[in-house]
Coordinates of C-alpha atoms in Angstrom, one line a residue:
Chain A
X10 CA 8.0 -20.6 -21.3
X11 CA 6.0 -19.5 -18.4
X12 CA 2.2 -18.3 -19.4
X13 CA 1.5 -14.8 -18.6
X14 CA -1.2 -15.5 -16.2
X15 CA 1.3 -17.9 -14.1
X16 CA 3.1 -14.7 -13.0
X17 CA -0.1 -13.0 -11.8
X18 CA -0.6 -16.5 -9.9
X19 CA 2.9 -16.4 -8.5
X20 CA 2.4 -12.6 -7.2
X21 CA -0.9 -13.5 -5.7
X22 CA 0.8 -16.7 -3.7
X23 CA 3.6 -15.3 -2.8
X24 CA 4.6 -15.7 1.2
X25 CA 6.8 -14.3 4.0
X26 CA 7.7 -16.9 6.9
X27 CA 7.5 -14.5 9.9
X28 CA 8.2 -15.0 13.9
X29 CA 6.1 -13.2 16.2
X30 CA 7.9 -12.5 19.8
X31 CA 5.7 -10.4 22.5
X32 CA 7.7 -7.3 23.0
X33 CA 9.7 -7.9 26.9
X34 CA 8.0 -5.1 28.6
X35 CA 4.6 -6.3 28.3
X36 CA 3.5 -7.7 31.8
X37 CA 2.2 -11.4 31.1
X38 CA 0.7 -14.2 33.4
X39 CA 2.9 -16.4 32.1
X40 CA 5.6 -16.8 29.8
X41 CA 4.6 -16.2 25.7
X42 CA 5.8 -18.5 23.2
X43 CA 6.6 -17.0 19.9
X44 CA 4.2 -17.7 17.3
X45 CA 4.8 -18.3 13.6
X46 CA 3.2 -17.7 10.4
X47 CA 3.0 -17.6 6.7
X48 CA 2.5 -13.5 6.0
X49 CA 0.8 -13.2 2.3
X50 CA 2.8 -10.5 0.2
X51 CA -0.1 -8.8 -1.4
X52 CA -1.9 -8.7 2.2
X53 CA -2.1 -6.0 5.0
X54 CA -1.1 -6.6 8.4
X55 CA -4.2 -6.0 9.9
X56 CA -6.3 -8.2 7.9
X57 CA -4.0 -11.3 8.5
X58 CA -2.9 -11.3 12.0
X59 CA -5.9 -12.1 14.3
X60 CA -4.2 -15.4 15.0
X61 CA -1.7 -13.4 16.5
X62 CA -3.4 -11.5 18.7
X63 CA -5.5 -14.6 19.6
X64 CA -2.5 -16.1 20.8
X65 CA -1.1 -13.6 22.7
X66 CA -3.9 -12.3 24.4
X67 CA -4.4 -15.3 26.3
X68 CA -1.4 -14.7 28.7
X69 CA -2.2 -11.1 29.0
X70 CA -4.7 -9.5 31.6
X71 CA -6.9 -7.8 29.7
X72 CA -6.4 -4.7 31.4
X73 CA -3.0 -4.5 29.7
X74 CA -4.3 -4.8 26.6
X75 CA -4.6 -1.7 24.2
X76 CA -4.7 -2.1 20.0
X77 CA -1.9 -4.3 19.0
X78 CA 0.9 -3.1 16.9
X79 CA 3.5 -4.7 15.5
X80 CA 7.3 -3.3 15.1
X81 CA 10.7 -4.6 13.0
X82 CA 14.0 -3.7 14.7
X83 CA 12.2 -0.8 16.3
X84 CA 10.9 0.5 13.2
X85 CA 6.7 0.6 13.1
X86 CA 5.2 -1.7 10.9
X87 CA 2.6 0.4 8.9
X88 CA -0.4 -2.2 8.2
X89 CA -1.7 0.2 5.7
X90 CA 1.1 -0.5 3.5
X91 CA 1.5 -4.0 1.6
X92 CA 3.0 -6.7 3.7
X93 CA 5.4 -7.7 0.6
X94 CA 6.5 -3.7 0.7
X95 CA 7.4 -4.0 4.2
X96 CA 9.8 -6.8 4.1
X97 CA 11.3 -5.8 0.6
X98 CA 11.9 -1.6 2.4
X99 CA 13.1 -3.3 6.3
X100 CA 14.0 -6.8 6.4
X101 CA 14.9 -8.3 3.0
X102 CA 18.5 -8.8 3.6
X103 CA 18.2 -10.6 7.1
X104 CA 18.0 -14.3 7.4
X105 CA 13.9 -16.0 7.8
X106 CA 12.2 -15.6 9.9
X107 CA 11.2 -12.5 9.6
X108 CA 11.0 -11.6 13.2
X109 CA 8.3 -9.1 14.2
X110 CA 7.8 -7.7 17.9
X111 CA 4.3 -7.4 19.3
X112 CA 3.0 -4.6 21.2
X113 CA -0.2 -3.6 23.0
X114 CA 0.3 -0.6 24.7
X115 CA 2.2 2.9 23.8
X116 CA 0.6 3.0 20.4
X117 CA 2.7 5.3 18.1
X118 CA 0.4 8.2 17.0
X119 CA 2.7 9.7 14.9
X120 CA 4.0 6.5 12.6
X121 CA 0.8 4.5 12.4
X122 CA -2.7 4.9 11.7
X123 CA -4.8 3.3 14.0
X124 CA -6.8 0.2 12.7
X125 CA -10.4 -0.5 14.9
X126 CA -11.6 -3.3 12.2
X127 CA -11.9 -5.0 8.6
X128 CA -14.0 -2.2 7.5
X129 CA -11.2 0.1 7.6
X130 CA -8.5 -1.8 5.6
X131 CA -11.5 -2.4 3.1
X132 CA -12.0 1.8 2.3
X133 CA -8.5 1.8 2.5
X134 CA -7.9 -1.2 0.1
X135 CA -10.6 0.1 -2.5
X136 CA -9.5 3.8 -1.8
X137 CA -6.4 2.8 -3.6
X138 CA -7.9 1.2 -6.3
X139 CA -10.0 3.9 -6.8
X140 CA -7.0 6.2 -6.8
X141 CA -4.9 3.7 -9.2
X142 CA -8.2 3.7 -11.5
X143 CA -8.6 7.6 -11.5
X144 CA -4.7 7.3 -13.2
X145 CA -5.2 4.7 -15.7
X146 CA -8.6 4.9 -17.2
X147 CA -10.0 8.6 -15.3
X148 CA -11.7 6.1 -13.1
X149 CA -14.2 4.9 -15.7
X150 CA -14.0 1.2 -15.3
X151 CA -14.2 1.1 -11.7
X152 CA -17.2 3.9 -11.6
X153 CA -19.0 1.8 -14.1
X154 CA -18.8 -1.5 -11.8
X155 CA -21.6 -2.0 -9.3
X156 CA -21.3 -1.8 -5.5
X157 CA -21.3 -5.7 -5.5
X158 CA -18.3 -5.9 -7.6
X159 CA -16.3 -3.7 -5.9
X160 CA -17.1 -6.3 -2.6
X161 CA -16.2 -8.9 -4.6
X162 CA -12.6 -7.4 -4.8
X163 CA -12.2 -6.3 -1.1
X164 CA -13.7 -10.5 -0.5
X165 CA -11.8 -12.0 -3.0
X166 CA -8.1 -10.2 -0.9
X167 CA -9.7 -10.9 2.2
X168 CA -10.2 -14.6 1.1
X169 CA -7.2 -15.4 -0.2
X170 CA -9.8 -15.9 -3.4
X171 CA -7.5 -15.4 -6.7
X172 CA -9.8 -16.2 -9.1
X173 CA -12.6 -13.9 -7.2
X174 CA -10.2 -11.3 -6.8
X175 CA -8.9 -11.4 -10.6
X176 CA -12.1 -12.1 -12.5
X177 CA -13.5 -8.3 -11.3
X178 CA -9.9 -6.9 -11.3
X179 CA -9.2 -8.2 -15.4
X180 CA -11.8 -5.4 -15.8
X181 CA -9.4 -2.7 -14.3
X182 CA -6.2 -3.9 -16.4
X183 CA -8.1 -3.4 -19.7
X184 CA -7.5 -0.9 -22.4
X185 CA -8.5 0.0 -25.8
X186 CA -5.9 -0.8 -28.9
X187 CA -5.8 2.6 -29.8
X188 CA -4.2 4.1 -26.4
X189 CA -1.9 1.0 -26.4
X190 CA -2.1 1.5 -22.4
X191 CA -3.3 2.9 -19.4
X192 CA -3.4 6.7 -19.5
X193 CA -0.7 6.5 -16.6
X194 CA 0.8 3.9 -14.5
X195 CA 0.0 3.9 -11.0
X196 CA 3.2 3.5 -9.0
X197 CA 4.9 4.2 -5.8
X198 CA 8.2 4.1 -5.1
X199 CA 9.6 3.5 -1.8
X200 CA 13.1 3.8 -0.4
X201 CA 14.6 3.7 3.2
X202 CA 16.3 6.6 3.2
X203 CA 15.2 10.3 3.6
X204 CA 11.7 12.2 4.7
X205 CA 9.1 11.7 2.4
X206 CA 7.4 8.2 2.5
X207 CA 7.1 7.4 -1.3
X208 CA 7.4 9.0 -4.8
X209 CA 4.3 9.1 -6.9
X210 CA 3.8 11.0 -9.7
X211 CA 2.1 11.0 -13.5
X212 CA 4.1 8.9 -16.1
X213 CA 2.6 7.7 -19.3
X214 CA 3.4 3.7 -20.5
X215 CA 4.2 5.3 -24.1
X216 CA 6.0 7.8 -25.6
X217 CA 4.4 11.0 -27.5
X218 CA 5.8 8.9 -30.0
X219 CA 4.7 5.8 -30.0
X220 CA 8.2 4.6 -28.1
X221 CA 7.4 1.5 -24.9
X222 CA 8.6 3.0 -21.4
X223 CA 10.3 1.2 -19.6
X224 CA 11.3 0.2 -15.7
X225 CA 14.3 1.9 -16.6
X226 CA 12.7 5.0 -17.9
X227 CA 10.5 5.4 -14.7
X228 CA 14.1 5.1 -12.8
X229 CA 15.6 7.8 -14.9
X230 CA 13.0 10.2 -14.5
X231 CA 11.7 9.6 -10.9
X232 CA 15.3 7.9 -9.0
X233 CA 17.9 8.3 -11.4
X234 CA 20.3 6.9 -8.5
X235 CA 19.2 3.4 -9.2
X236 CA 20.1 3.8 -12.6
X237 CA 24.0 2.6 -12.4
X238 CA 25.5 3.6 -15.4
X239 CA 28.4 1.7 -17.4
X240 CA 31.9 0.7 -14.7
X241 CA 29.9 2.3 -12.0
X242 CA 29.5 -0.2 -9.1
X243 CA 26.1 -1.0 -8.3
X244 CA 24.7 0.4 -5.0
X245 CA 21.2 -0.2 -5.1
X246 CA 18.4 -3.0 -6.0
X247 CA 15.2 -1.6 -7.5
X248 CA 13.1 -5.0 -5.9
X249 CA 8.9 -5.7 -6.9
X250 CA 7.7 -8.6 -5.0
X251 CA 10.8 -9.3 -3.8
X252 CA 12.9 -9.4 -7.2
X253 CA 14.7 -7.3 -9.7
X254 CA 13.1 -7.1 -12.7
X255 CA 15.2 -6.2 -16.0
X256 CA 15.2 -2.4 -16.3
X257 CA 13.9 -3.4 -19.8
X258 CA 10.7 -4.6 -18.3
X259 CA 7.9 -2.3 -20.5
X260 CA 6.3 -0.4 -17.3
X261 CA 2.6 -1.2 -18.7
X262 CA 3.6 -5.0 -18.5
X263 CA 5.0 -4.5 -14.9
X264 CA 1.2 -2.6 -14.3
X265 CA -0.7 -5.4 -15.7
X266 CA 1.5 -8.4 -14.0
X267 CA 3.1 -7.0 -11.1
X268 CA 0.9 -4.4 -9.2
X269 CA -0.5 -5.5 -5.8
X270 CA -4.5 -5.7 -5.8
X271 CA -4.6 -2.3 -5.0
X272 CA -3.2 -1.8 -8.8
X273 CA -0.5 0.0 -7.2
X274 CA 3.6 -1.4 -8.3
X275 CA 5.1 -1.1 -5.6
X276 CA 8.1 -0.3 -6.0
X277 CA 11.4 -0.2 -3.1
X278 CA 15.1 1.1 -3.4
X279 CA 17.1 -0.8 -1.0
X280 CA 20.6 -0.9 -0.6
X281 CA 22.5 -3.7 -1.9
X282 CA 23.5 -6.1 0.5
X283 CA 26.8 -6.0 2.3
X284 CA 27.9 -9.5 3.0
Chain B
X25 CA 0.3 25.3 1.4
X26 CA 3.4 23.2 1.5
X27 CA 3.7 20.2 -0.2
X28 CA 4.5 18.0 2.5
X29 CA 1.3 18.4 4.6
X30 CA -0.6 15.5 5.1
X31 CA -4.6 15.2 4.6
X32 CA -4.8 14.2 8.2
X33 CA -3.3 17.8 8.8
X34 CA -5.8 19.4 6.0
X35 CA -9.0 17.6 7.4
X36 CA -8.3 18.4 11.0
X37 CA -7.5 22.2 10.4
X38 CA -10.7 22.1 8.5
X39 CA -12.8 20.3 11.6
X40 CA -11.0 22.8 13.7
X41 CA -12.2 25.4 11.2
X42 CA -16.5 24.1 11.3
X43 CA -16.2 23.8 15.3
X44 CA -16.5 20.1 14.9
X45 CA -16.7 17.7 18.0
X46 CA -14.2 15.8 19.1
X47 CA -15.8 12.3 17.6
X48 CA -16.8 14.2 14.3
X49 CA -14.9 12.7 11.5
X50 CA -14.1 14.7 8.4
X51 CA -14.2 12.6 4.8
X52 CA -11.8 14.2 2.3
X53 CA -12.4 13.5 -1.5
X54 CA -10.4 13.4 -4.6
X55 CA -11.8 13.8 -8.1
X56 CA -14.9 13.0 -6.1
X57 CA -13.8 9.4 -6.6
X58 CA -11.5 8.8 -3.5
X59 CA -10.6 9.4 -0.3
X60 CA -6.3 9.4 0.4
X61 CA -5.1 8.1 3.7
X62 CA -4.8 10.4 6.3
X63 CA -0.8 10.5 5.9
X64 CA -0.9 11.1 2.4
X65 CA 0.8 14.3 1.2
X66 CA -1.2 16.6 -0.5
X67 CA 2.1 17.8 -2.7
X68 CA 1.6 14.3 -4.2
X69 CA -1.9 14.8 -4.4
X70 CA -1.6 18.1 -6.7
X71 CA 1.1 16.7 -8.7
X72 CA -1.2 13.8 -9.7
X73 CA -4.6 15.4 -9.7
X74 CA -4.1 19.0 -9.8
X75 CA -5.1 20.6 -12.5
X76 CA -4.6 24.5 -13.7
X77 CA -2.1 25.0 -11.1
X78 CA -4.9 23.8 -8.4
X79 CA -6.2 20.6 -6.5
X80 CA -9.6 20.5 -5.8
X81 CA -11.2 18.5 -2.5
X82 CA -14.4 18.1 -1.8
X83 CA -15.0 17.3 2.2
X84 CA -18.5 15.9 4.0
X85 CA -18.9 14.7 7.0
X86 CA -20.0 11.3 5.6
X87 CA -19.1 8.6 3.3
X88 CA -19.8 10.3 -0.1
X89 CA -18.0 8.7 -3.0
X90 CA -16.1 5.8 -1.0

């Protein structure tokens, strides 16, 4: 049977094959050859494709050169959310490659944030953990670590580091025996439908009465949709990392194992594949 | 204030509000612990910080708490 810590391994390692094309109206010097790459789940855009723009750049003038974006199927890719989350919500039922489009002018104000260098994922990056921290322990633990150990999260992300990343993080998964878990779970859950971008809201890992909460319980409450009931057919996948976890999954085990490095689960609604 | 307004929409009413300049950058706070991205709903915000029917910001014009 598969240790605990092997799944936080797994999550850590886990990788998207993508295919990026330069998007046809882009004036080039000569023709651009696509460029592939192995995109890191728990990663951010941003952080990960210099390569990318490296590549591309050198058969652009640099005069047509603006900050790159990236776009699925003419959908913008928002670097600001989790690379995993962005397959799982847009491309999870095409074939691999995931192929992304390359852009370096037109810039779309209103769907993405702009991105002028690593400093700005980083306050993003340890803004959520910050935020997921305030949730599950009123952000004690992470106000009680020093500067140099919040760096040592943003470095261990930045550098592919696991056991960096995870022997400051450990910190920010631990709770006393008494509360039996975090105060709340920090979640978000995405879906591809509809206006607003995510649901996030308080919801406790136990019961007033003791009782475990599961997946399934944060489904009821928050999407009851992806809840099929008994004979119904099944019309959505509730996906984390790109699986479906059993609706029986205890939510403070899915917070401990399955959360990005943010400490955010992540969670996306998709449709079910038609075949 | 409706829920769907973002803090990008909160911080730059309150730039327009202190006659900021155009490269001024406004910082908004939570819990005086974090700062939410700019597209971030402050309906969201309230429903997971709020407290006594109210959310509470603090703003600065510099990295305070982040």
């Amino acid at each position: 049977m598969a240790d605990d810590k092997d799944v936080l391994r797994d999550v850590w390692y886990g990788r998207i094959p993508a295919c990026f094309t330069l998007h046809q109206d882009q004036v080039t010097e000569r023709e651009a050859e696509p460029y592939y790459l192995l995109l890191p789940r728990v990663s951010y855009l941003t952080l990960v494709t210099d390569k990318v723009k490296k590549h591309f750049l050198k058969v652009m003038r640099a005069e047509d050169v603006e900050e790159m974006w990236l776009e699925y199927e003419g959908t913008p890719l928002k670097w600001h959310y989790p690379i995993g989350v962005l397959f799982d919500l847009h491309a999870s039922s095409s074939i691999l490659p995931w192929n992304i489009t390359v852009h370096f002018k037109d810039f779309p104000e209103r769907d993405l944030l702009h991105c002028s260098s690593n400093s700005v994922i980083e306050a993003h990056f340890m803004s959520g953990i910050k935020e997921a921290d305030a949730l599950k322990h009123k952000s004690q633990v992470v106000n009680d670590m020093q500067k140099k150990d919040h760096k040592q999260l943003w470095m261990g992300l930045q550098n592919d580091k696991f056991d960096q990343f995870w022997a400051m993080n450990r910190k920010l998964m631990e709770y006393s025996t008494e509360d039996g878990g975090f105060r709340y779970i920090p979640f978000r859950i995405y879906q591809t439908t509809g206006e607003r971008p995510f649901i996030q809201k308080l919801f406790r890992p136990l019961s007033a009465d003791g009782a475990v909460h599961t997946l399934g319980d944060l489904l009821r409450e928050m999407y009851p949709a992806a809840v099929t009931h008994e004979g119904a057919e099944k019309r959505l996948q509730v996906v984390i990392h790109g699986i479906e976890p059993l609706l029986e999954t205890p939510l403070q085990w899915l917070s401990e194992h399955l959360s990005h490095p943010d400490n955010f689960l992540h969670i996306c609604i998709i449709p079910v594949p038609s075949d | 204030m409706e829920r769907g307004r973002t803090v990008q929409s909160l911080s730059q009413f309150i730039g327009r509000f202190l006659k900021f300049d155009a490269n001024e950058h406004l910082f908004i706070y939570v819990n005086q612990s974090f700062a939410p991205s700019p597209d971030q709903e402050v309906g969201v915000l309230f429903d997971c910080f709020g407290s006594d029917g109210k959310l509470i910001l603090h703003y600065c014009k510099s990295q305070a708490w982040g």
